Amino acid sequence: MAARTLTFSIFRHDPQGGGQPVMQDYQLEETPGMTVFIALNRLREEQDPSLQFDFVCRAGICGSCAMVINGKPTLACRTLTARFDPPHITLLPLPGFELIGDLSVNTGKFMRALSERLAAWLHPQDGAVDLHAVEASMDPDLADRLYEAERCVECGCCIAGCATAQMRDSFVGAVGFNKVARFALDSRDSRSLDDFYHVIGSEDGVFGCMSLLGCQDNCPKGIDHAGQIAYLRRKLAFSRKVWRLFPA
């Protein structure tokens, strides 16, 4: 059976060089087990060394190769070209992030700013860390829930697939809610529900989510974003600040 010829329509634009964005077509012979990531590397090596895209691990762990593939935000390294019939693949950069060039976007700048905004790090109960102390035990079920939240690779697919995030830059988004839920769950964290309400208890937080589940549908790691958002809404709805805002 003859190998298929794939056609890639790829977004091309250099923000530093000016000019208008264009879609450029490339053709490539498909090989067994080819992923979009492998195809992009071959295109850059064999046809166009100026093509810009990101990658690090090639194993779905770093999240760097996230892009919009035939309309769906996902990871290029985990997307087989064999799934597309007809063999025409359109590649676009993730929306909602600063464009570096072509398919490369600056998710790192976004994620760092979000972490600083949410103070997404452990706030110890006693305010001090003793590096020589014996590690505290944790309930296995709680440890599993924390592990589930920690599986996020910060690829940005949930932001790209979120209608609210695309309409409002100040919206925290599912990746931010996942960060907050991780520390709200953690028994070692000293923050109260009022503290978490302060950062996500608004229209820019969980109460601004339209529940369209674009985050859930597009997460390449299968994280339960809808469950995390529901958990935070339920917890914050019974925090003292809500009752102050909406007295009985």
Coordinates of N, CA and C in Angstrom, one line a residue:
M1 N 0.8 -1.2 0.0 CA 0.0 0.0 0.0 C 0.9 1.3 0.0
A2 N 0.6 2.1 -0.9 CA 1.4 3.4 -1.1 C 1.2 4.3 0.1
A3 N 2.3 5.0 0.5 CA 2.2 5.9 1.6 C 1.3 7.1 1.2
R4 N 0.6 7.7 2.1 CA -0.2 8.9 1.8 C 0.7 10.1 1.7
T5 N 0.2 11.1 0.9 CA 0.9 12.4 0.9 C 0.0 13.3 1.8
L6 N 0.7 13.8 2.8 CA 0.0 14.8 3.7 C 0.2 16.2 3.3
T7 N -0.9 17.0 3.4 CA -0.8 18.4 3.2 C -1.0 19.1 4.5
F8 N 0.0 20.0 4.8 CA -0.1 20.8 6.0 C -0.3 22.2 5.7
S9 N -1.4 22.8 6.2 CA -1.6 24.3 6.0 C -1.2 24.9 7.4
I10 N -0.1 25.7 7.4 CA 0.5 26.1 8.6 C 0.5 27.6 8.7
F11 N 0.1 28.1 9.8 CA 0.1 29.6 10.1 C 1.5 30.1 10.1
R12 N 1.8 31.2 9.4 CA 3.1 31.7 9.4 C 3.0 33.2 9.7
H13 N 3.8 33.7 10.6 CA 3.8 35.1 11.0 C 5.0 35.4 11.9
D14 N 5.7 36.4 11.6 CA 6.8 36.8 12.5 C 6.4 38.2 13.1
P15 N 6.0 38.3 14.3 CA 5.6 39.6 14.9 C 6.7 40.7 14.8
Q16 N 7.9 40.2 15.0 CA 9.0 41.2 15.0 C 9.3 41.7 13.6
G17 N 9.1 40.9 12.6 CA 9.4 41.3 11.2 C 8.3 42.0 10.5
G18 N 7.1 42.1 11.1 CA 6.0 42.8 10.4 C 5.4 42.0 9.4
G19 N 4.6 42.6 8.5 CA 3.9 41.8 7.5 C 2.6 41.2 8.0
Q20 N 1.8 40.6 7.1 CA 0.6 40.0 7.5 C 0.7 38.5 7.6
P21 N -0.1 37.9 8.6 CA -0.1 36.5 8.7 C -0.6 35.8 7.4
V22 N 0.0 34.7 7.1 CA -0.4 33.9 6.0 C -0.5 32.4 6.3
M23 N -1.2 31.6 5.6 CA -1.3 30.2 5.7 C -0.4 29.6 4.6
Q24 N 0.6 28.8 4.9 CA 1.5 28.3 3.9 C 1.3 26.8 3.9
D25 N 1.2 26.2 2.6 CA 1.0 24.8 2.5 C 2.3 24.1 2.2
Y26 N 2.4 22.9 2.9 CA 3.6 22.0 2.7 C 3.0 20.6 2.4
Q27 N 3.8 19.8 1.7 CA 3.4 18.4 1.5 C 4.5 17.5 2.0
L28 N 4.1 16.3 2.5 CA 5.1 15.4 3.1 C 4.5 14.0 3.0
E29 N 5.4 13.1 2.7 CA 5.0 11.7 2.7 C 4.9 11.1 4.1
E30 N 3.7 10.5 4.4 CA 3.5 9.9 5.7 C 4.3 8.7 5.9
T31 N 4.8 8.5 7.1 CA 5.4 7.3 7.6 C 4.7 6.6 8.7
P32 N 4.8 5.3 8.9 CA 4.1 4.6 10.0 C 4.4 5.2 11.3
G33 N 3.3 5.4 12.1 CA 3.4 6.0 13.5 C 3.8 7.5 13.5
M34 N 3.7 8.1 12.4 CA 4.0 9.6 12.4 C 3.1 10.4 13.2
T35 N 3.6 11.3 14.0 CA 2.9 12.3 14.7 C 3.0 13.6 14.1
V36 N 2.2 14.6 14.4 CA 2.3 15.9 13.9 C 3.7 16.5 14.3
F37 N 4.1 16.2 15.5 CA 5.5 16.7 15.9 C 6.6 16.1 15.0
I38 N 6.5 14.8 14.7 CA 7.5 14.3 13.8 C 7.5 14.9 12.4
A39 N 6.2 15.2 11.9 CA 6.1 15.8 10.6 C 6.6 17.2 10.6
L40 N 6.4 18.0 11.7 CA 6.9 19.3 11.8 C 8.5 19.3 11.8
N41 N 9.1 18.4 12.5 CA 10.5 18.3 12.5 C 11.1 18.0 11.1
R42 N 10.4 17.1 10.4 CA 10.8 16.8 9.0 C 10.7 18.0 8.1
L43 N 9.6 18.7 8.2 CA 9.4 19.9 7.4 C 10.4 20.9 7.6
R44 N 10.8 21.1 8.9 CA 11.9 22.1 9.2 C 13.2 21.6 8.7
E45 N 13.5 20.3 8.8 CA 14.8 19.8 8.4 C 14.9 19.7 6.9
E46 N 13.8 19.3 6.2 CA 13.9 19.0 4.8 C 13.4 20.1 3.9
Q47 N 12.5 21.0 4.4 CA 11.9 21.9 3.5 C 12.0 23.4 3.9
D48 N 11.9 23.7 5.1 CA 11.8 25.1 5.6 C 12.4 25.3 7.0
P49 N 13.7 25.6 7.1 CA 14.4 25.7 8.4 C 13.9 27.0 9.2
S50 N 13.1 27.8 8.5 CA 12.6 29.0 9.2 C 11.3 28.7 10.0
L51 N 10.7 27.6 9.9 CA 9.5 27.2 10.5 C 9.7 27.2 12.1
Q52 N 8.8 27.9 12.8 CA 9.0 28.0 14.2 C 7.9 27.3 15.0
F53 N 8.3 26.4 15.9 CA 7.4 25.7 16.8 C 8.2 25.3 18.0
D54 N 7.5 24.8 19.1 CA 8.2 24.5 20.3 C 8.1 23.0 20.6
F55 N 9.2 22.5 21.3 CA 9.2 21.2 21.8 C 10.3 21.0 22.8
V56 N 10.1 20.1 23.7 CA 11.2 19.7 24.7 C 11.2 18.2 24.8
C57 N 10.2 17.6 25.4 CA 10.2 16.2 25.8 C 9.9 15.2 24.8
R58 N 9.0 15.6 23.9 CA 8.4 14.7 22.8 C 7.6 13.5 23.4
A59 N 7.2 13.6 24.6 CA 6.5 12.5 25.3 C 5.2 13.0 26.0
G60 N 4.7 14.2 25.7 CA 3.4 14.6 26.3 C 3.6 15.0 27.7
I61 N 4.8 15.4 28.2 CA 5.0 15.7 29.6 C 5.3 17.2 29.8
C62 N 6.0 17.8 28.8 CA 6.4 19.2 29.0 C 5.3 20.2 28.6
G63 N 4.4 19.8 27.6 CA 3.3 20.7 27.2 C 3.8 21.8 26.2
S64 N 5.1 21.7 25.7 CA 5.6 22.8 24.9 C 5.0 22.8 23.5
C65 N 4.7 21.6 23.0 CA 4.3 21.5 21.5 C 2.8 21.7 21.3
A66 N 2.1 22.3 22.3 CA 0.6 22.5 22.2 C 0.4 23.5 21.0
M67 N -0.6 23.2 20.2 CA -1.1 24.0 19.1 C -2.5 23.6 18.7
V68 N -3.1 24.4 17.8 CA -4.4 24.1 17.4 C -4.3 23.2 16.1
I69 N -4.7 22.0 16.2 CA -4.6 21.0 15.1 C -6.0 20.7 14.6
N70 N -6.3 21.1 13.3 CA -7.6 21.0 12.7 C -8.7 21.4 13.7
G71 N -8.5 22.6 14.3 CA -9.5 23.2 15.1 C -9.5 22.8 16.6
K72 N -8.6 21.9 17.0 CA -8.6 21.4 18.4 C -7.3 21.7 19.0
P73 N -7.3 22.4 20.2 CA -6.0 22.6 20.9 C -5.6 21.3 21.5
T74 N -4.3 20.9 21.2 CA -3.8 19.6 21.7 C -2.3 19.6 21.5
L75 N -1.7 18.5 21.9 CA -0.2 18.3 21.8 C 0.2 17.7 20.5
A76 N 1.1 18.3 19.8 CA 1.5 17.7 18.5 C 2.2 16.4 18.7
C77 N 2.9 16.2 19.8 CA 3.7 14.9 20.0 C 2.8 13.7 20.3
R78 N 1.5 14.0 20.6 CA 0.6 12.9 20.9 C -0.5 12.8 19.9
T79 N -0.4 13.5 18.7 CA -1.4 13.4 17.7 C -0.9 12.7 16.5
L80 N -1.4 11.5 16.2 CA -1.0 10.8 15.0 C -1.6 11.3 13.8
T81 N -0.8 11.4 12.7 CA -1.3 11.9 11.4 C -2.3 10.9 10.8
A82 N -2.2 9.7 11.2 CA -3.1 8.6 10.6 C -4.6 8.9 10.9
R83 N -4.9 9.6 11.9 CA -6.2 9.9 12.3 C -7.0 10.8 11.4
F84 N -6.3 11.5 10.6 CA -6.9 12.6 9.7 C -7.2 12.0 8.3
D85 N -8.4 12.0 8.0 CA -8.9 11.6 6.6 C -10.0 12.5 6.2
P86 N -9.8 13.3 5.2 CA -8.6 13.3 4.2 C -7.4 13.8 4.9
P87 N -6.2 13.6 4.3 CA -4.9 13.9 4.9 C -4.5 15.4 4.8
H88 N -5.4 16.3 5.2 CA -5.1 17.7 5.2 C -5.2 18.2 6.6
I89 N -4.1 18.7 7.1 CA -3.9 19.1 8.5 C -3.6 20.6 8.6
T90 N -4.5 21.3 9.3 CA -4.3 22.7 9.5 C -3.7 23.0 10.9
L91 N -2.6 23.8 10.9 CA -1.9 24.0 12.2 C -1.9 25.5 12.5
L92 N -2.4 25.9 13.7 CA -2.5 27.3 14.1 C -1.9 27.4 15.5
P93 N -1.4 28.6 15.9 CA -0.9 28.7 17.3 C -2.0 28.8 18.3
L94 N -1.7 28.5 19.5 CA -2.8 28.6 20.5 C -3.2 30.1 20.7
P95 N -4.5 30.4 20.6 CA -5.0 31.7 20.9 C -4.9 32.0 22.4
G96 N -4.9 33.3 22.7 CA -4.8 33.7 24.1 C -3.5 33.9 24.7
F97 N -2.4 33.7 23.9 CA -1.1 33.8 24.4 C -0.3 34.7 23.4
E98 N 0.8 35.3 23.9 CA 1.7 36.2 23.1 C 2.3 35.3 22.0
L99 N 2.2 35.8 20.8 CA 2.8 35.0 19.7 C 4.3 35.3 19.6
I100 N 5.1 34.3 19.5 CA 6.6 34.4 19.3 C 6.8 34.4 17.8
G101 N 6.3 33.4 17.1 CA 6.4 33.3 15.7 C 5.8 32.0 15.2
D102 N 5.1 32.0 14.1 CA 4.4 30.8 13.5 C 3.6 30.1 14.6
L103 N 4.0 28.9 15.0 CA 3.2 28.1 15.9 C 3.7 28.2 17.3
S104 N 4.7 29.1 17.6 CA 5.3 29.2 18.9 C 4.7 30.4 19.6
V105 N 4.2 30.1 20.9 CA 3.6 31.1 21.7 C 4.3 31.1 23.1
N106 N 4.2 32.2 23.8 CA 4.9 32.3 25.1 C 3.9 31.9 26.2
T107 N 3.7 30.6 26.4 CA 2.9 30.2 27.5 C 3.6 30.4 28.8
G108 N 4.9 30.3 28.9 CA 5.7 30.5 30.1 C 5.4 31.8 30.8
K109 N 5.4 32.9 30.0 CA 5.1 34.2 30.5 C 3.7 34.3 31.2
F110 N 2.8 33.7 30.5 CA 1.4 33.6 31.0 C 1.3 32.8 32.3
M111 N 2.0 31.7 32.3 CA 1.9 30.8 33.5 C 2.6 31.4 34.7
R112 N 3.7 32.1 34.5 CA 4.4 32.7 35.6 C 3.6 33.8 36.2
A113 N 3.0 34.7 35.4 CA 2.2 35.7 35.9 C 1.0 35.2 36.6
L114 N 0.4 34.1 36.1 CA -0.8 33.5 36.8 C -0.4 33.0 38.1
S115 N 0.8 32.3 38.2 CA 1.2 31.7 39.5 C 1.4 32.8 40.5
E116 N 2.0 33.9 40.1 CA 2.3 35.0 41.0 C 1.0 35.7 41.4
R117 N 0.0 35.8 40.5 CA -1.3 36.4 40.8 C -2.0 35.5 41.9
L118 N -1.9 34.2 41.8 CA -2.7 33.3 42.6 C -1.9 32.9 43.9
A119 N -0.6 33.3 43.9 CA 0.3 32.8 45.0 C 0.3 31.3 45.0
A120 N 0.5 30.7 43.9 CA 0.4 29.3 43.7 C 1.6 28.5 44.2
W121 N 1.8 28.6 45.5 CA 2.8 27.8 46.1 C 2.4 27.5 47.6
L122 N 3.0 26.5 48.2 CA 2.5 26.1 49.5 C 2.8 27.1 50.6
H123 N 1.8 27.5 51.3 CA 2.0 28.4 52.5 C 1.9 27.5 53.7
P124 N 3.1 27.2 54.3 CA 3.1 26.2 55.4 C 2.3 26.7 56.6
Q125 N 1.8 25.7 57.4 CA 0.9 26.0 58.5 C 1.6 26.9 59.6
D126 N 2.9 26.5 59.9 CA 3.6 27.3 60.9 C 4.4 28.4 60.4
G127 N 4.4 28.7 59.1 CA 5.1 29.8 58.6 C 6.6 29.6 58.4
A128 N 7.1 28.4 58.8 CA 8.5 28.1 58.6 C 8.6 26.7 58.1
V129 N 9.7 26.4 57.4 CA 10.0 25.1 56.9 C 11.2 24.5 57.6
D130 N 11.1 23.4 58.2 CA 12.3 22.7 58.8 C 12.7 21.6 57.9
L131 N 13.8 21.8 57.2 CA 14.3 20.8 56.2 C 14.8 19.5 56.9
H132 N 15.0 19.6 58.2 CA 15.5 18.4 58.9 C 14.3 17.6 59.5
A133 N 13.1 18.1 59.5 CA 12.0 17.4 60.1 C 11.6 16.2 59.3
V134 N 11.0 15.2 60.0 CA 10.5 14.0 59.3 C 9.2 14.4 58.5
E135 N 9.2 13.9 57.3 CA 8.0 14.3 56.4 C 6.7 13.8 57.1
A136 N 5.7 14.8 57.1 CA 4.4 14.5 57.7 C 3.7 13.5 56.8
S137 N 3.0 12.6 57.5 CA 2.1 11.6 56.7 C 0.9 12.3 56.2
M138 N 0.3 11.7 55.1 CA -0.8 12.2 54.5 C -1.8 11.1 54.1
D139 N -3.1 11.4 54.2 CA -4.1 10.4 53.9 C -3.9 10.0 52.4
P140 N -3.9 8.7 52.1 CA -3.7 8.3 50.7 C -4.7 8.8 49.7
D141 N -5.9 8.9 50.1 CA -7.0 9.5 49.2 C -6.7 11.0 48.9
L142 N -6.2 11.7 49.9 CA -5.9 13.1 49.7 C -4.6 13.2 48.8
A143 N -3.7 12.3 49.0 CA -2.5 12.3 48.2 C -2.8 12.0 46.7
D144 N -3.8 11.1 46.5 CA -4.2 10.8 45.1 C -4.8 12.1 44.4
R145 N -5.6 12.8 45.2 CA -6.3 14.0 44.7 C -5.3 15.1 44.3
L146 N -4.3 15.2 45.2 CA -3.2 16.2 44.9 C -2.4 15.8 43.7
Y147 N -2.1 14.5 43.5 CA -1.4 14.0 42.4 C -2.2 14.3 41.1
E148 N -3.5 14.1 41.2 CA -4.4 14.4 40.0 C -4.2 15.8 39.5
A149 N -4.2 16.8 40.5 CA -4.0 18.2 40.1 C -2.6 18.4 39.6
E150 N -1.6 17.7 40.2 CA -0.2 18.0 39.8 C 0.1 17.4 38.4
R151 N -0.8 16.6 37.8 CA -0.5 16.1 36.4 C -0.6 17.2 35.4
C152 N -1.1 18.4 35.7 CA -1.2 19.5 34.7 C 0.2 19.8 34.2
V153 N 0.4 19.9 32.9 CA 1.7 20.2 32.3 C 1.7 21.7 31.8
E154 N 0.7 22.5 32.1 CA 0.6 23.9 31.8 C 0.8 24.1 30.3
C155 N 0.2 23.3 29.5 CA 0.3 23.4 28.0 C -0.5 24.6 27.4
G156 N -1.5 25.0 28.1 CA -2.3 26.1 27.7 C -3.5 25.7 26.8
C157 N -3.7 24.4 26.6 CA -4.9 24.0 25.8 C -6.2 24.3 26.4
C158 N -6.3 24.3 27.7 CA -7.6 24.6 28.4 C -7.9 26.1 28.2
I159 N -6.9 27.0 28.2 CA -7.1 28.4 28.0 C -7.5 28.7 26.5
A160 N -6.8 28.0 25.6 CA -7.1 28.2 24.2 C -8.5 27.7 23.9
G161 N -9.0 26.7 24.6 CA -10.4 26.2 24.3 C -11.5 26.8 25.2
C162 N -11.1 27.8 26.0 CA -12.1 28.4 26.9 C -12.6 29.7 26.3
A163 N -14.0 29.8 26.0 CA -14.6 30.9 25.4 C -14.4 32.2 26.3
T164 N -14.6 32.0 27.7 CA -14.5 33.1 28.6 C -13.1 33.7 28.6
A165 N -12.1 32.8 28.6 CA -10.7 33.3 28.5 C -10.4 34.1 27.3
Q166 N -11.0 33.7 26.2 CA -10.7 34.4 24.9 C -11.5 35.7 24.9
M167 N -12.5 35.9 25.6 CA -13.3 37.1 25.7 C -12.7 38.1 26.7
R168 N -12.1 37.5 27.8 CA -11.7 38.4 28.9 C -10.3 37.9 29.4
D169 N -9.3 38.8 29.1 CA -7.9 38.5 29.4 C -7.7 38.3 30.9
S170 N -8.5 38.9 31.8 CA -8.4 38.8 33.2 C -8.9 37.5 33.8
F171 N -9.6 36.7 33.0 CA -10.2 35.5 33.5 C -9.1 34.5 33.9
V172 N -9.2 33.9 35.1 CA -8.2 33.0 35.6 C -8.0 31.8 34.8
G173 N -9.1 31.2 34.4 CA -9.1 30.0 33.5 C -8.8 28.7 34.3
A174 N -9.0 27.6 33.6 CA -9.0 26.2 34.2 C -7.6 25.9 34.8
V175 N -6.5 26.3 34.1 CA -5.2 26.0 34.7 C -5.0 26.7 36.0
G176 N -5.5 27.9 36.2 CA -5.4 28.7 37.4 C -6.3 28.0 38.5
F177 N -7.5 27.6 38.1 CA -8.4 27.0 39.1 C -7.8 25.7 39.6
N178 N -7.1 25.0 38.7 CA -6.5 23.7 39.1 C -5.4 24.0 40.1
K179 N -4.6 25.1 39.9 CA -3.6 25.4 40.9 C -4.2 25.7 42.2
V180 N -5.3 26.5 42.2 CA -5.9 26.9 43.5 C -6.5 25.6 44.2
A181 N -7.2 24.8 43.4 CA -7.8 23.6 44.0 C -6.7 22.7 44.6
R182 N -5.5 22.7 44.0 CA -4.5 21.8 44.5 C -4.1 22.3 45.9
F183 N -4.0 23.6 46.2 CA -3.6 24.1 47.5 C -4.7 24.2 48.5
A184 N -6.0 24.3 47.9 CA -7.1 24.3 48.8 C -7.3 22.9 49.4
L185 N -7.0 21.9 48.6 CA -7.1 20.5 49.1 C -6.0 20.2 50.1
D186 N -4.8 20.8 50.0 CA -3.6 20.4 50.7 C -3.8 20.7 52.2
S187 N -3.8 19.7 53.1 CA -3.9 19.9 54.5 C -2.7 20.7 55.1
R188 N -1.6 20.8 54.4 CA -0.5 21.5 54.9 C -0.5 23.0 54.7
D189 N -1.4 23.4 53.8 CA -1.5 24.8 53.5 C -2.3 25.6 54.5
S190 N -1.8 26.8 54.9 CA -2.4 27.5 56.0 C -3.5 28.5 55.5
R191 N -3.7 28.6 54.2 CA -4.8 29.6 53.8 C -6.2 29.1 54.0
S192 N -7.1 30.0 54.3 CA -8.5 29.7 54.5 C -9.3 29.9 53.3
L193 N -10.6 29.5 53.3 CA -11.5 29.7 52.2 C -11.6 31.2 51.8
D194 N -11.5 32.1 52.8 CA -11.6 33.5 52.6 C -10.4 34.0 51.8
D195 N -9.2 33.4 52.0 CA -8.0 33.7 51.3 C -8.2 33.3 49.8
F196 N -8.7 32.1 49.6 CA -8.9 31.7 48.2 C -10.0 32.5 47.5
Y197 N -11.0 32.8 48.3 CA -12.1 33.7 47.7 C -11.6 35.0 47.2
H198 N -10.6 35.5 47.9 CA -10.0 36.8 47.5 C -9.4 36.8 46.1
V199 N -8.9 35.6 45.6 CA -8.2 35.5 44.3 C -9.1 35.0 43.2
I200 N -10.1 34.1 43.6 CA -10.9 33.5 42.5 C -12.4 33.7 42.7
G201 N -12.9 34.4 43.7 CA -14.3 34.5 44.1 C -15.0 35.7 43.4
S202 N -14.8 35.8 42.0 CA -15.4 36.9 41.3 C -15.7 36.4 39.9
E203 N -16.1 37.4 39.1 CA -16.4 37.1 37.7 C -15.1 36.7 36.9
D204 N -14.0 37.1 37.4 CA -12.7 36.7 36.8 C -12.3 35.3 37.3
G205 N -13.0 34.8 38.3 CA -12.7 33.5 38.9 C -13.8 32.5 38.6
V206 N -14.0 31.6 39.5 CA -14.9 30.5 39.2 C -16.4 30.9 39.0
F207 N -16.8 32.0 39.4 CA -18.2 32.5 39.2 C -18.3 33.1 37.8
G208 N -17.3 33.3 37.1 CA -17.3 33.8 35.7 C -17.3 32.7 34.7
C209 N -17.1 31.5 35.1 CA -17.0 30.3 34.2 C -18.4 30.0 33.6
M210 N -18.5 29.9 32.3 CA -19.8 29.7 31.7 C -20.1 28.2 31.6
S211 N -19.2 27.3 32.1 CA -19.5 25.9 32.1 C -19.7 25.3 30.7
L212 N -18.9 25.8 29.7 CA -19.0 25.2 28.4 C -18.1 24.0 28.2
L213 N -17.2 23.8 29.2 CA -16.3 22.6 29.3 C -15.3 22.5 28.2
G214 N -14.9 23.7 27.6 CA -13.8 23.7 26.6 C -12.6 23.2 27.2
C215 N -12.4 23.5 28.5 CA -11.1 23.1 29.2 C -11.1 21.6 29.3
Q216 N -12.3 21.0 29.7 CA -12.4 19.6 29.9 C -12.2 18.8 28.6
D217 N -12.8 19.3 27.6 CA -12.8 18.7 26.3 C -11.4 18.7 25.6
N218 N -10.6 19.7 25.9 CA -9.3 19.9 25.2 C -8.1 19.5 26.1
C219 N -8.3 19.2 27.3 CA -7.1 18.8 28.1 C -6.5 17.5 27.7
P220 N -5.2 17.6 27.2 CA -4.6 16.4 26.7 C -4.2 15.4 27.8
K221 N -4.2 15.8 29.0 CA -3.9 14.9 30.2 C -5.2 14.4 30.8
G222 N -6.3 14.8 30.4 CA -7.6 14.2 30.9 C -7.9 14.7 32.3
I223 N -7.4 15.8 32.7 CA -7.7 16.3 34.1 C -9.2 16.7 34.2
D224 N -9.7 16.4 35.4 CA -11.1 16.7 35.6 C -11.3 18.2 36.0
H225 N -11.2 19.1 35.0 CA -11.3 20.5 35.3 C -12.7 20.9 35.7
A226 N -13.7 20.2 35.1 CA -15.1 20.5 35.5 C -15.3 20.2 37.0
G227 N -14.7 19.1 37.4 CA -14.9 18.7 38.8 C -14.1 19.6 39.8
Q228 N -12.9 20.1 39.3 CA -12.2 21.1 40.1 C -12.9 22.4 40.3
I229 N -13.5 22.9 39.2 CA -14.3 24.1 39.3 C -15.5 24.0 40.1
A230 N -16.2 22.8 40.0 CA -17.4 22.6 40.9 C -17.0 22.5 42.3
Y231 N -15.8 21.9 42.6 CA -15.4 21.8 44.0 C -15.1 23.2 44.6
L232 N -14.4 24.0 43.8 CA -14.1 25.4 44.3 C -15.4 26.2 44.4
R233 N -16.3 26.1 43.5 CA -17.6 26.9 43.6 C -18.3 26.5 44.9
R234 N -18.4 25.2 45.1 CA -19.1 24.7 46.3 C -18.5 25.1 47.6
K235 N -17.1 25.1 47.6 CA -16.4 25.5 48.9 C -16.6 27.0 49.1
L236 N -16.4 27.8 48.0 CA -16.5 29.2 48.2 C -17.9 29.7 48.4
A237 N -18.9 29.0 48.0 CA -20.3 29.4 48.2 C -20.6 29.4 49.6
F238 N -19.9 28.7 50.4 CA -20.2 28.6 51.9 C -19.1 29.3 52.7
S239 N -18.2 30.1 52.0 CA -17.3 30.9 52.8 C -18.0 32.1 53.4
R240 N -17.4 32.7 54.4 CA -18.0 33.8 55.0 C -18.2 35.0 54.2
K241 N -17.3 35.2 53.2 CA -17.4 36.4 52.4 C -18.6 36.4 51.5
V242 N -19.0 35.2 51.0 CA -20.2 35.1 50.2 C -21.4 35.6 51.0
W243 N -21.5 35.1 52.3 CA -22.6 35.5 53.1 C -22.6 37.0 53.4
R244 N -21.4 37.6 53.5 CA -21.3 39.1 53.7 C -21.8 39.8 52.5
L245 N -21.5 39.3 51.3 CA -22.0 39.9 50.1 C -23.5 39.8 49.8
F246 N -24.0 38.6 50.2 CA -25.4 38.2 49.9 C -26.0 37.9 51.3
P247 N -26.3 38.8 52.1 CA -26.8 38.5 53.4 C -28.2 37.9 53.3
A248 N -28.6 37.1 54.2 CA -29.9 36.5 54.2 C -31.0 37.5 54.5

